[in-house]
mmCIF file of C-alpha atoms in Angstrom:
data_model
loop_
_atom_site.group_PDB
_atom_site.id
_atom_site.type_symbol
_atom_site.label_atom_id
_atom_site.label_comp_id
_atom_site.label_asym_id
_atom_site.label_seq_id
_atom_site.Cartn_x
_atom_site.Cartn_y
_atom_site.Cartn_z
ATOM 1 C CA MET A 26 0.002 -0.023 -0.010
ATOM 2 C CA THR A 27 1.207 3.512 -0.814
ATOM 3 C CA ASP A 28 2.356 5.515 2.203
ATOM 4 C CA ALA A 29 -0.729 6.805 4.001
ATOM 5 C CA LEU A 30 -1.645 10.484 4.114
ATOM 6 C CA VAL A 31 -3.824 9.943 7.163
ATOM 7 C CA GLU A 32 -4.320 6.839 9.245
ATOM 8 C CA LEU A 33 -6.825 6.428 12.100
ATOM 9 C CA LYS A 34 -6.119 3.702 14.650
ATOM 10 C CA ASN A 35 -8.783 2.634 17.151
ATOM 11 C CA ALA A 36 -10.264 6.158 17.217
ATOM 12 C CA HIS A 37 -13.171 6.872 19.553
ATOM 13 C CA VAL A 38 -15.102 10.125 19.990
ATOM 14 C CA VAL A 39 -17.379 10.328 23.032
ATOM 15 C CA HIS A 40 -19.359 13.485 23.931
ATOM 16 C CA ARG A 41 -21.365 14.382 26.985
ATOM 17 C CA ALA A 42 -25.020 14.350 26.115
ATOM 18 C CA ARG A 43 -26.640 17.787 25.882
ATOM 19 C CA THR A 44 -29.841 16.558 27.460
ATOM 20 C CA GLY A 45 -30.206 16.055 31.185
ATOM 21 C CA GLY A 46 -28.384 19.165 32.393
ATOM 22 C CA LEU A 47 -24.868 19.637 33.740
ATOM 23 C CA LEU A 48 -25.108 16.600 36.018
ATOM 24 C CA SER A 49 -26.044 14.221 33.169
ATOM 25 C CA ARG A 50 -23.802 11.221 32.920
ATOM 26 C CA ASP A 51 -25.099 10.209 29.505
ATOM 27 C CA ARG A 52 -22.485 9.954 26.791
ATOM 28 C CA VAL A 53 -22.897 10.137 23.028
ATOM 29 C CA TYR A 54 -20.762 7.516 21.252
ATOM 30 C CA ALA A 55 -20.153 9.516 18.063
ATOM 31 C CA LEU A 56 -17.306 7.340 16.772
ATOM 32 C CA THR A 57 -16.295 3.903 17.951
ATOM 33 C CA ASN A 58 -13.133 1.989 17.176
ATOM 34 C CA ALA A 59 -12.528 3.586 13.781
ATOM 35 C CA ASP A 60 -9.563 2.275 11.758
ATOM 36 C CA LEU A 61 -9.144 3.929 8.379
ATOM 37 C CA THR A 62 -6.311 4.704 5.999
ATOM 38 C CA ILE A 63 -6.448 7.402 3.260
ATOM 39 C CA THR A 64 -3.755 7.095 0.568
ATOM 40 C CA PRO A 65 -2.567 9.641 -2.031
ATOM 41 C CA GLY A 66 -4.807 10.254 -4.993
ATOM 42 C CA GLU A 67 -7.808 8.096 -4.035
ATOM 43 C CA THR A 68 -11.378 9.146 -3.595
ATOM 44 C CA VAL A 69 -13.104 7.622 -0.562
ATOM 45 C CA GLY A 70 -16.859 7.965 -0.094
ATOM 46 C CA ILE A 71 -18.472 7.776 3.318
ATOM 47 C CA VAL A 72 -22.182 6.861 3.530
ATOM 48 C CA GLY A 73 -24.749 6.167 6.235
ATOM 49 C CA GLU A 74 -27.942 7.542 7.700
ATOM 50 C CA SER A 75 -28.077 10.873 9.560
ATOM 51 C CA GLY A 76 -26.317 10.698 12.914
ATOM 52 C CA CYS A 77 -24.149 7.687 11.983
ATOM 53 C CA GLY A 78 -20.844 9.561 12.583
ATOM 54 C CA LYS A 79 -19.894 10.604 9.016
ATOM 55 C CA SER A 80 -19.179 14.242 9.895
ATOM 56 C CA THR A 81 -17.362 13.248 13.123
ATOM 57 C CA LEU A 82 -15.121 10.954 11.126
ATOM 58 C CA ALA A 83 -14.442 13.715 8.614
ATOM 59 C CA LYS A 84 -13.475 16.180 11.345
ATOM 60 C CA VAL A 85 -11.154 13.617 12.963
ATOM 61 C CA LEU A 86 -9.411 13.030 9.616
ATOM 62 C CA VAL A 87 -8.474 16.710 9.194
ATOM 63 C CA GLY A 88 -7.620 17.379 12.858
ATOM 64 C CA VAL A 89 -10.664 19.539 13.603
ATOM 65 C CA GLN A 90 -11.918 17.014 16.188
ATOM 66 C CA GLN A 91 -9.526 15.360 18.654
ATOM 67 C CA PRO A 92 -10.493 11.707 19.331
ATOM 68 C CA THR A 93 -11.256 10.825 22.933
ATOM 69 C CA THR A 94 -8.953 7.823 22.547
ATOM 70 C CA GLY A 95 -6.968 6.379 19.661
ATOM 71 C CA THR A 96 -4.482 7.964 17.279
ATOM 72 C CA VAL A 97 -4.560 10.016 14.080
ATOM 73 C CA GLU A 98 -1.330 9.754 12.113
ATOM 74 C CA PHE A 99 -0.588 12.529 9.681
ATOM 75 C CA GLY A 100 2.269 11.654 7.342
ATOM 76 C CA GLY A 101 3.277 8.859 9.747
ATOM 77 C CA ARG A 102 3.285 11.021 12.884
ATOM 78 C CA ASP A 103 0.708 11.105 15.655
ATOM 79 C CA LEU A 104 -1.107 14.381 15.152
ATOM 80 C CA TRP A 105 -2.205 14.856 18.777
ATOM 81 C CA THR A 106 1.241 14.307 20.306
ATOM 82 C CA MET A 107 2.719 17.115 18.191
ATOM 83 C CA PRO A 108 3.315 20.505 19.785
ATOM 84 C CA PRO A 109 0.264 22.694 19.081
ATOM 85 C CA ALA A 110 2.091 25.002 16.656
ATOM 86 C CA GLU A 111 3.429 22.045 14.675
ATOM 87 C CA ARG A 112 0.018 20.428 14.634
ATOM 88 C CA ARG A 113 -1.627 23.582 13.280
ATOM 89 C CA ALA A 114 0.989 23.787 10.553
ATOM 90 C CA ALA A 115 0.640 20.118 9.629
ATOM 91 C CA VAL A 116 -3.166 20.265 9.461
ATOM 92 C CA GLY A 117 -3.345 23.720 7.906
ATOM 93 C CA THR A 118 -1.002 22.869 5.021
ATOM 94 C CA GLY A 119 -1.703 19.151 4.624
ATOM 95 C CA ALA A 120 -5.479 19.021 4.605
ATOM 96 C CA GLY A 121 -8.410 21.170 3.543
ATOM 97 C CA MET A 122 -12.056 20.828 4.439
ATOM 98 C CA ILE A 123 -15.201 21.908 2.589
ATOM 99 C CA PHE A 124 -18.198 22.254 4.823
ATOM 100 C CA GLN A 125 -21.870 21.602 4.109
ATOM 101 C CA ASP A 126 -23.291 25.089 4.018
ATOM 102 C CA PRO A 127 -21.138 27.849 2.518
ATOM 103 C CA SER A 128 -23.498 30.454 3.952
ATOM 104 C CA THR A 129 -22.313 29.632 7.433
ATOM 105 C CA ALA A 130 -18.805 28.379 6.608
ATOM 106 C CA LEU A 131 -17.715 31.757 5.141
ATOM 107 C CA ASN A 132 -17.349 34.917 7.204
ATOM 108 C CA ARG A 133 -20.055 37.172 5.740
ATOM 109 C CA ARG A 134 -18.141 40.326 6.697
ATOM 110 C CA LEU A 135 -15.036 39.458 4.692
ATOM 111 C CA THR A 136 -14.604 39.881 0.991
ATOM 112 C CA VAL A 137 -13.702 36.950 -1.210
ATOM 113 C CA ARG A 138 -10.179 38.296 -1.531
ATOM 114 C CA ARG A 139 -9.841 38.417 2.262
ATOM 115 C CA ILE A 140 -11.260 34.950 2.751
ATOM 116 C CA LEU A 141 -8.798 33.406 0.288
ATOM 117 C CA ARG A 142 -5.857 35.397 1.623
ATOM 118 C CA ASP A 143 -6.394 34.449 5.255
ATOM 119 C CA PRO A 144 -4.797 30.959 5.064
ATOM 120 C CA LEU A 145 -1.842 32.441 3.150
ATOM 121 C CA ASP A 146 -1.363 35.218 5.734
ATOM 122 C CA VAL A 147 -1.734 32.891 8.734
ATOM 123 C CA HIS A 148 0.870 30.447 7.368
ATOM 124 C CA ARG A 149 3.026 33.251 5.905
ATOM 125 C CA ARG A 150 3.087 31.910 2.391
ATOM 126 C CA GLY A 151 5.156 34.123 0.088
ATOM 127 C CA THR A 152 5.286 37.897 -0.128
ATOM 128 C CA PRO A 153 2.127 40.075 -0.080
ATOM 129 C CA ALA A 154 2.324 40.368 -3.863
ATOM 130 C CA GLU A 155 2.683 36.593 -4.251
ATOM 131 C CA ARG A 156 -0.365 36.108 -1.991
ATOM 132 C CA GLU A 157 -2.407 38.364 -4.215
ATOM 133 C CA ASP A 158 -1.272 36.378 -7.206
ATOM 134 C CA ARG A 159 -2.326 33.180 -5.408
ATOM 135 C CA VAL A 160 -5.786 34.622 -4.718
ATOM 136 C CA ARG A 161 -6.251 35.290 -8.438
ATOM 137 C CA GLU A 162 -4.962 31.843 -9.279
ATOM 138 C CA LEU A 163 -7.387 30.206 -6.813
ATOM 139 C CA MET A 164 -10.340 32.099 -8.229
ATOM 140 C CA SER A 165 -9.441 31.023 -11.748
ATOM 141 C CA LEU A 166 -8.951 27.422 -10.561
ATOM 142 C CA VAL A 167 -12.522 27.172 -9.306
ATOM 143 C CA GLY A 168 -14.099 29.163 -12.132
ATOM 144 C CA LEU A 169 -14.817 32.445 -10.334
ATOM 145 C CA PRO A 170 -14.423 35.728 -12.286
ATOM 146 C CA GLU A 171 -11.869 38.090 -10.783
ATOM 147 C CA VAL A 172 -14.500 40.804 -10.544
ATOM 148 C CA LEU A 173 -15.986 38.970 -7.546
ATOM 149 C CA ALA A 174 -12.817 39.352 -5.481
ATOM 150 C CA ASP A 175 -14.156 42.397 -3.633
ATOM 151 C CA GLY A 176 -17.633 40.976 -3.185
ATOM 152 C CA LEU A 177 -19.059 39.692 0.071
ATOM 153 C CA PRO A 178 -20.456 36.134 0.431
ATOM 154 C CA GLY A 179 -24.009 37.507 0.744
ATOM 155 C CA GLN A 180 -23.668 39.015 -2.742
ATOM 156 C CA LEU A 181 -22.846 35.659 -4.338
ATOM 157 C CA SER A 182 -25.052 32.756 -5.413
ATOM 158 C CA GLY A 183 -24.946 29.508 -3.457
ATOM 159 C CA GLY A 184 -22.810 27.851 -6.125
ATOM 160 C CA GLN A 185 -20.365 30.754 -6.150
ATOM 161 C CA ARG A 186 -20.065 30.671 -2.361
ATOM 162 C CA GLN A 187 -19.254 26.971 -2.457
ATOM 163 C CA ARG A 188 -16.595 27.652 -5.117
ATOM 164 C CA VAL A 189 -15.071 30.209 -2.690
ATOM 165 C CA ALA A 190 -15.123 27.544 0.032
ATOM 166 C CA ILE A 191 -13.392 25.065 -2.308
ATOM 167 C CA ALA A 192 -10.777 27.669 -3.264
ATOM 168 C CA ARG A 193 -10.107 28.371 0.381
ATOM 169 C CA ALA A 194 -9.641 24.655 1.107
ATOM 170 C CA LEU A 195 -7.046 24.524 -1.707
ATOM 171 C CA ALA A 196 -5.182 27.681 -0.764
ATOM 172 C CA LEU A 197 -2.179 25.958 0.797
ATOM 173 C CA ASN A 198 -1.913 23.117 -1.751
ATOM 174 C CA PRO A 199 -3.111 20.335 0.552
ATOM 175 C CA ARG A 200 -2.728 16.667 -0.409
ATOM 176 C CA LEU A 201 -6.035 15.752 1.192
ATOM 177 C CA VAL A 202 -9.435 17.435 0.876
ATOM 178 C CA VAL A 203 -12.435 16.315 2.912
ATOM 179 C CA ALA A 204 -15.818 17.440 1.534
ATOM 180 C CA ASP A 205 -18.601 17.087 4.107
ATOM 181 C CA GLU A 206 -21.976 17.116 2.295
ATOM 182 C CA PRO A 207 -20.643 19.819 -0.107
ATOM 183 C CA THR A 208 -23.772 20.010 -2.263
ATOM 184 C CA SER A 209 -26.660 19.363 0.136
ATOM 185 C CA ALA A 210 -27.313 23.113 0.682
ATOM 186 C CA LEU A 211 -27.244 23.917 -3.033
ATOM 187 C CA ASP A 212 -29.948 24.005 -5.672
ATOM 188 C CA VAL A 213 -30.257 20.861 -7.717
ATOM 189 C CA SER A 214 -29.242 22.819 -10.853
ATOM 190 C CA VAL A 215 -25.737 23.620 -9.479
ATOM 191 C CA ARG A 216 -24.977 20.394 -7.627
ATOM 192 C CA ALA A 217 -23.616 18.643 -10.716
ATOM 193 C CA GLN A 218 -21.382 21.651 -11.496
ATOM 194 C CA ILE A 219 -19.807 21.507 -8.019
ATOM 195 C CA LEU A 220 -19.366 17.721 -8.109
ATOM 196 C CA ASN A 221 -17.718 17.906 -11.532
ATOM 197 C CA LEU A 222 -15.495 20.706 -10.292
ATOM 198 C CA LEU A 223 -14.324 18.592 -7.347
ATOM 199 C CA LEU A 224 -13.516 15.633 -9.577
ATOM 200 C CA ASP A 225 -11.681 17.855 -12.061
ATOM 201 C CA LEU A 226 -9.588 19.448 -9.308
ATOM 202 C CA LYS A 227 -8.829 16.075 -7.772
ATOM 203 C CA ASP A 228 -7.382 14.863 -11.077
ATOM 204 C CA ARG A 229 -5.581 18.087 -11.955
ATOM 205 C CA LEU A 230 -3.975 18.533 -8.522
ATOM 206 C CA GLY A 231 -3.471 14.895 -7.600
ATOM 207 C CA LEU A 232 -5.570 15.164 -4.463
ATOM 208 C CA ALA A 233 -6.888 12.517 -2.175
ATOM 209 C CA LEU A 234 -10.583 13.269 -1.698
ATOM 210 C CA VAL A 235 -12.887 12.107 1.111
ATOM 211 C CA PHE A 236 -16.494 12.685 0.070
ATOM 212 C CA VAL A 237 -19.131 12.517 2.762
ATOM 213 C CA SER A 238 -22.769 12.515 1.636
ATOM 214 C CA HIS A 239 -26.252 11.106 2.227
ATOM 215 C CA ASP A 240 -26.582 10.925 -1.563
ATOM 216 C CA ILE A 241 -25.228 7.386 -1.777
ATOM 217 C CA GLN A 242 -25.539 7.018 -5.553
ATOM 218 C CA THR A 243 -23.397 10.119 -6.080
ATOM 219 C CA VAL A 244 -20.862 8.716 -3.616
ATOM 220 C CA ARG A 245 -20.742 5.454 -5.539
ATOM 221 C CA ARG A 246 -20.148 7.229 -8.893
ATOM 222 C CA MET A 247 -17.468 9.550 -7.511
ATOM 223 C CA SER A 248 -15.512 7.156 -5.372
ATOM 224 C CA ASP A 249 -12.875 4.474 -5.666
ATOM 225 C CA ARG A 250 -13.807 3.008 -2.279
ATOM 226 C CA VAL A 251 -16.984 3.294 -0.178
ATOM 227 C CA ILE A 252 -17.064 3.302 3.622
ATOM 228 C CA THR A 253 -20.361 2.393 5.262
ATOM 229 C CA MET A 254 -21.021 3.679 8.780
ATOM 230 C CA TYR A 255 -23.705 2.718 11.259
ATOM 231 C CA LEU A 256 -24.156 4.240 14.728
ATOM 232 C CA GLY A 257 -20.557 5.521 14.898
ATOM 233 C CA ARG A 258 -18.906 2.409 13.549
ATOM 234 C CA ILE A 259 -17.326 1.538 10.219
ATOM 235 C CA VAL A 260 -19.141 -1.647 9.263
ATOM 236 C CA GLU A 261 -17.855 -2.161 5.725
ATOM 237 C CA GLU A 262 -15.363 -1.001 3.128
ATOM 238 C CA SER A 263 -16.006 -1.964 -0.464
ATOM 239 C CA PRO A 264 -14.754 -1.041 -3.949
ATOM 240 C CA ALA A 265 -17.261 1.476 -5.337
ATOM 241 C CA GLY A 266 -17.796 -0.573 -8.445
ATOM 242 C CA GLU A 267 -18.942 -3.589 -6.412
ATOM 243 C CA VAL A 268 -20.948 -1.930 -3.669
ATOM 244 C CA LEU A 269 -24.306 -2.457 -5.336
ATOM 245 C CA THR A 270 -23.978 -6.157 -6.014
ATOM 246 C CA ARG A 271 -20.975 -7.546 -4.067
ATOM 247 C CA SER A 272 -21.052 -5.718 -0.700
ATOM 248 C CA ARG A 273 -21.497 -8.193 2.172
ATOM 249 C CA HIS A 274 -22.970 -6.253 5.070
ATOM 250 C CA PRO A 275 -26.791 -6.303 5.193
ATOM 251 C CA TYR A 276 -26.926 -2.587 6.067
ATOM 252 C CA THR A 277 -24.841 -1.599 3.046
ATOM 253 C CA ARG A 278 -27.114 -3.581 0.738
ATOM 254 C CA ALA A 279 -30.233 -2.091 2.378
ATOM 255 C CA LEU A 280 -28.837 1.401 2.147
ATOM 256 C CA PHE A 281 -28.090 1.177 -1.573
ATOM 257 C CA SER A 282 -31.354 -0.622 -2.343
ATOM 258 C CA ALA A 283 -33.232 2.511 -1.177
ATOM 259 C CA THR A 284 -32.212 4.389 -4.343
ATOM 260 C CA PRO A 285 -32.271 1.839 -7.178
ATOM 261 C CA GLY A 286 -31.513 2.739 -10.782
ATOM 262 C CA LEU A 287 -34.322 3.484 -13.195
ATOM 263 C CA LEU A 288 -33.297 0.630 -15.465
ATOM 264 C CA ASP A 289 -33.679 -1.942 -12.720
ATOM 265 C CA PRO A 290 -36.435 -0.763 -10.383
ATOM 266 C CA ILE A 291 -36.878 -2.778 -7.180
ATOM 267 C CA ASP A 292 -38.506 -2.316 -3.828
ATOM 268 C CA PRO A 293 -36.003 -1.337 -1.107
ATOM 269 C CA ILE A 294 -34.913 -3.881 1.447
ATOM 270 C CA PRO A 295 -37.181 -3.223 4.465
ATOM 271 C CA LEU A 296 -35.564 -2.180 7.733
ATOM 272 C CA VAL A 297 -37.832 -2.236 10.765
ATOM 273 C CA GLY A 298 -37.648 0.554 13.329
ATOM 274 C CA PRO A 299 -35.523 3.683 13.887
ATOM 275 C CA VAL A 300 -31.761 3.905 14.324
ATOM 276 C CA PRO A 301 -30.976 3.197 18.022
ATOM 277 C CA SER A 302 -29.811 5.945 20.341
ATOM 278 C CA ALA A 303 -26.087 6.779 20.282
ATOM 279 C CA THR A 304 -26.226 7.312 24.050
ATOM 280 C CA ARG A 305 -27.411 3.755 24.687
ATOM 281 C CA PRO A 306 -26.298 1.664 21.735
ATOM 282 C CA PRO A 307 -27.412 -1.987 21.587
ATOM 283 C CA SER A 308 -25.108 -4.700 22.853
ATOM 284 C CA GLY A 309 -23.138 -6.646 20.291
ATOM 285 C CA CYS A 310 -23.704 -5.568 16.718
ATOM 286 C CA PRO A 311 -25.496 -2.164 16.733
ATOM 287 C CA PHE A 312 -27.378 -3.038 13.521
ATOM 288 C CA ARG A 313 -29.037 -6.120 15.017
ATOM 289 C CA THR A 314 -32.178 -4.304 16.131
ATOM 290 C CA ARG A 315 -33.111 -3.640 12.488
ATOM 291 C CA CYS A 316 -31.477 -6.572 10.725
ATOM 292 C CA TRP A 317 -33.476 -9.465 9.272
ATOM 293 C CA LYS A 318 -30.485 -11.804 9.802
ATOM 294 C CA ALA A 319 -29.912 -11.047 13.527
ATOM 295 C CA ASP A 320 -29.856 -13.792 16.138
ATOM 296 C CA ALA A 321 -28.573 -14.341 19.715
ATOM 297 C CA GLU A 322 -24.940 -14.340 18.552
ATOM 298 C CA CYS A 323 -25.365 -10.822 17.168
ATOM 299 C CA ALA A 324 -26.532 -9.587 20.608
ATOM 300 C CA GLU A 325 -23.499 -11.044 22.401
ATOM 301 C CA ARG A 326 -20.584 -9.396 20.633
ATOM 302 C CA MET A 327 -19.552 -7.064 17.866
ATOM 303 C CA PRO A 328 -18.095 -9.175 15.038
ATOM 304 C CA ASP A 329 -14.478 -8.641 13.986
ATOM 305 C CA PHE A 330 -13.651 -7.569 10.433
ATOM 306 C CA THR A 331 -13.658 -10.238 7.763
ATOM 307 C CA GLY A 332 -11.372 -9.489 4.808
ATOM 308 C CA SER A 333 -8.962 -6.591 4.609
ATOM 309 C CA VAL A 334 -8.373 -3.331 2.800
ATOM 310 C CA ALA A 335 -5.347 -4.921 1.157
ATOM 311 C CA ALA A 336 -7.680 -7.651 -0.167
ATOM 312 C CA GLY A 337 -10.041 -5.021 -1.522
ATOM 313 C CA SER A 338 -12.887 -5.179 0.978
ATOM 314 C CA ARG A 339 -13.740 -5.843 4.576
ATOM 315 C CA PHE A 340 -16.955 -6.075 6.663
ATOM 316 C CA ARG A 341 -18.183 -6.712 10.217
ATOM 317 C CA CYS A 342 -21.064 -9.139 10.273
ATOM 318 C CA HIS A 343 -21.780 -12.540 11.832
ATOM 319 C CA HIS A 344 -24.187 -13.436 9.023
ATOM 320 C CA PRO A 345 -23.076 -11.580 5.893
ATOM 321 C CA VAL A 346 -24.937 -11.485 2.584
ATOM 322 C CA ASP A 347 -23.764 -14.244 0.279
ATOM 323 C CA ASP A 348 -21.214 -13.020 -2.196
ATOM 324 C CA GLY A 349 -23.076 -11.933 -5.343
ATOM 325 C CA GLN A 350 -26.555 -12.474 -3.915
ATOM 326 C CA SER A 351 -29.010 -10.306 -5.811
ATOM 327 C CA THR A 352 -30.888 -7.414 -4.210
ATOM 328 C CA HIS A 353 -34.140 -8.935 -5.484
ATOM 329 C CA GLU A 354 -33.435 -12.047 -3.364
ATOM 330 C CA LEU A 355 -32.566 -9.962 -0.339
ATOM 331 C CA VAL A 356 -35.792 -7.949 -0.596
ATOM 332 C CA THR A 357 -37.817 -11.142 -0.535
ATOM 333 C CA GLN A 358 -35.745 -12.634 2.277
ATOM 334 C CA ALA A 359 -35.906 -9.488 4.428
ATOM 335 C CA ALA A 360 -39.637 -8.982 3.894
ATOM 336 C CA ALA A 361 -40.289 -12.548 5.053
ATOM 337 C CA THR A 362 -38.210 -12.312 8.237
ATOM 338 C CA ALA A 363 -38.342 -8.591 9.170
ATOM 339 C CA VAL A 364 -39.312 -8.895 12.830
ATOM 340 C CA PRO A 365 -38.198 -6.164 15.301
ATOM 341 C CA GLN A 366 -35.464 -7.423 17.617
ATOM 342 C CA GLU A 367 -35.288 -6.737 21.336
ATOM 343 C CA GLY A 368 -33.289 -3.666 22.362
ATOM 344 C CA SER A 369 -30.054 -3.714 24.283
#
C-alpha cells in the first residue's frame, strides 16, 4: 500500500449528552473503534444515515476534532502528540475541508479576496504580492471571475459561495481534501457543477478526496472506495464498483437498495424501526435491532472484520450477505423475516 496520508487507529469520540443538564452522565458515542487509511490520489466515499458519525469521522481526519482515545497519524506522525504549533501547521498545510453550508462556513463580513488570503497570511506563504497572485490563481482554478474578489459572500449565489469555500480549502496546496456534504445546501441545478469541479480538481492537482454524503448513488459514482457507517462504527469498506452487487454487510445492501436505478427498479430492502440511540447503543452488533439476519450471537458481541483493505474489501457481520446475492433475493428474504429485535 502507498504511504498513507492519514491513518486512524482505534479512534473513539465520546461526547457528553446535551440533554439532562450539567449533572447528566449520558455519553454520546459519536465514533467507535474507527480504523481507516487514506492514501494519495484516491477518492473515498463515506455513507450512512443521519447521525451515523460521518461528519465526526471527517473532522477527525483533518484534525478539527480530537479523538477521545486512539491515534490520528498525519504523514506517519501522531497528530495529537505534536506541539500545538506544529500540529496547526501540519493540518493547515496538509489538509483542507469543505463544509456543508457555505452560507455559514464563510465569514459574511469578509470579501472573497480576504477569505482566500487568510490561510496564506496565517501560514506566511510568500510575499504580499505573491499572496495576491495566489488569490487570483485560486479564483481562476474554481471558475470564479476576478470581478467577484471584492464581493461579500451575501452578494454571491450559493454555487459561487461553495466555489469560494473550495478555493479556500485549496489555498495551501493540501494533499487531502475532505468534503462534508458539499452540495446538500445547493440548488439541484448547481450540484452537478460543483461535483464535476471537485472531480476535475482532484485529477488536476493529484488530491486525495474524502467525500461525505447522504446521496449514496453520487458517492458510488465519484469514489474508488466506499465506507459504510452505522451508529458511529465503520461496518464495511467496499470497492465502489462492487458496492451495489458484491457488498457483504446487510446494512450496506439495504442502504443502496433505497435508491435503485431506473433501469432496474426494485422495492427497497425493508428495515424495521428507527436507528438506536447513540447514548445507549445496543449490545453486540448495533445493527441487530433492524437486521433481518440477527440472532442471539449478534446480541452477544460485535463481530471482527472479515477481509482486509489490502484484499479489496472488509466487513463486520456474523451473518453476511452471500457473495453476489441479488438485491431482489434480499428484498424477498428481508420482507419474510423482518421482525423487530429486542433492544439492548
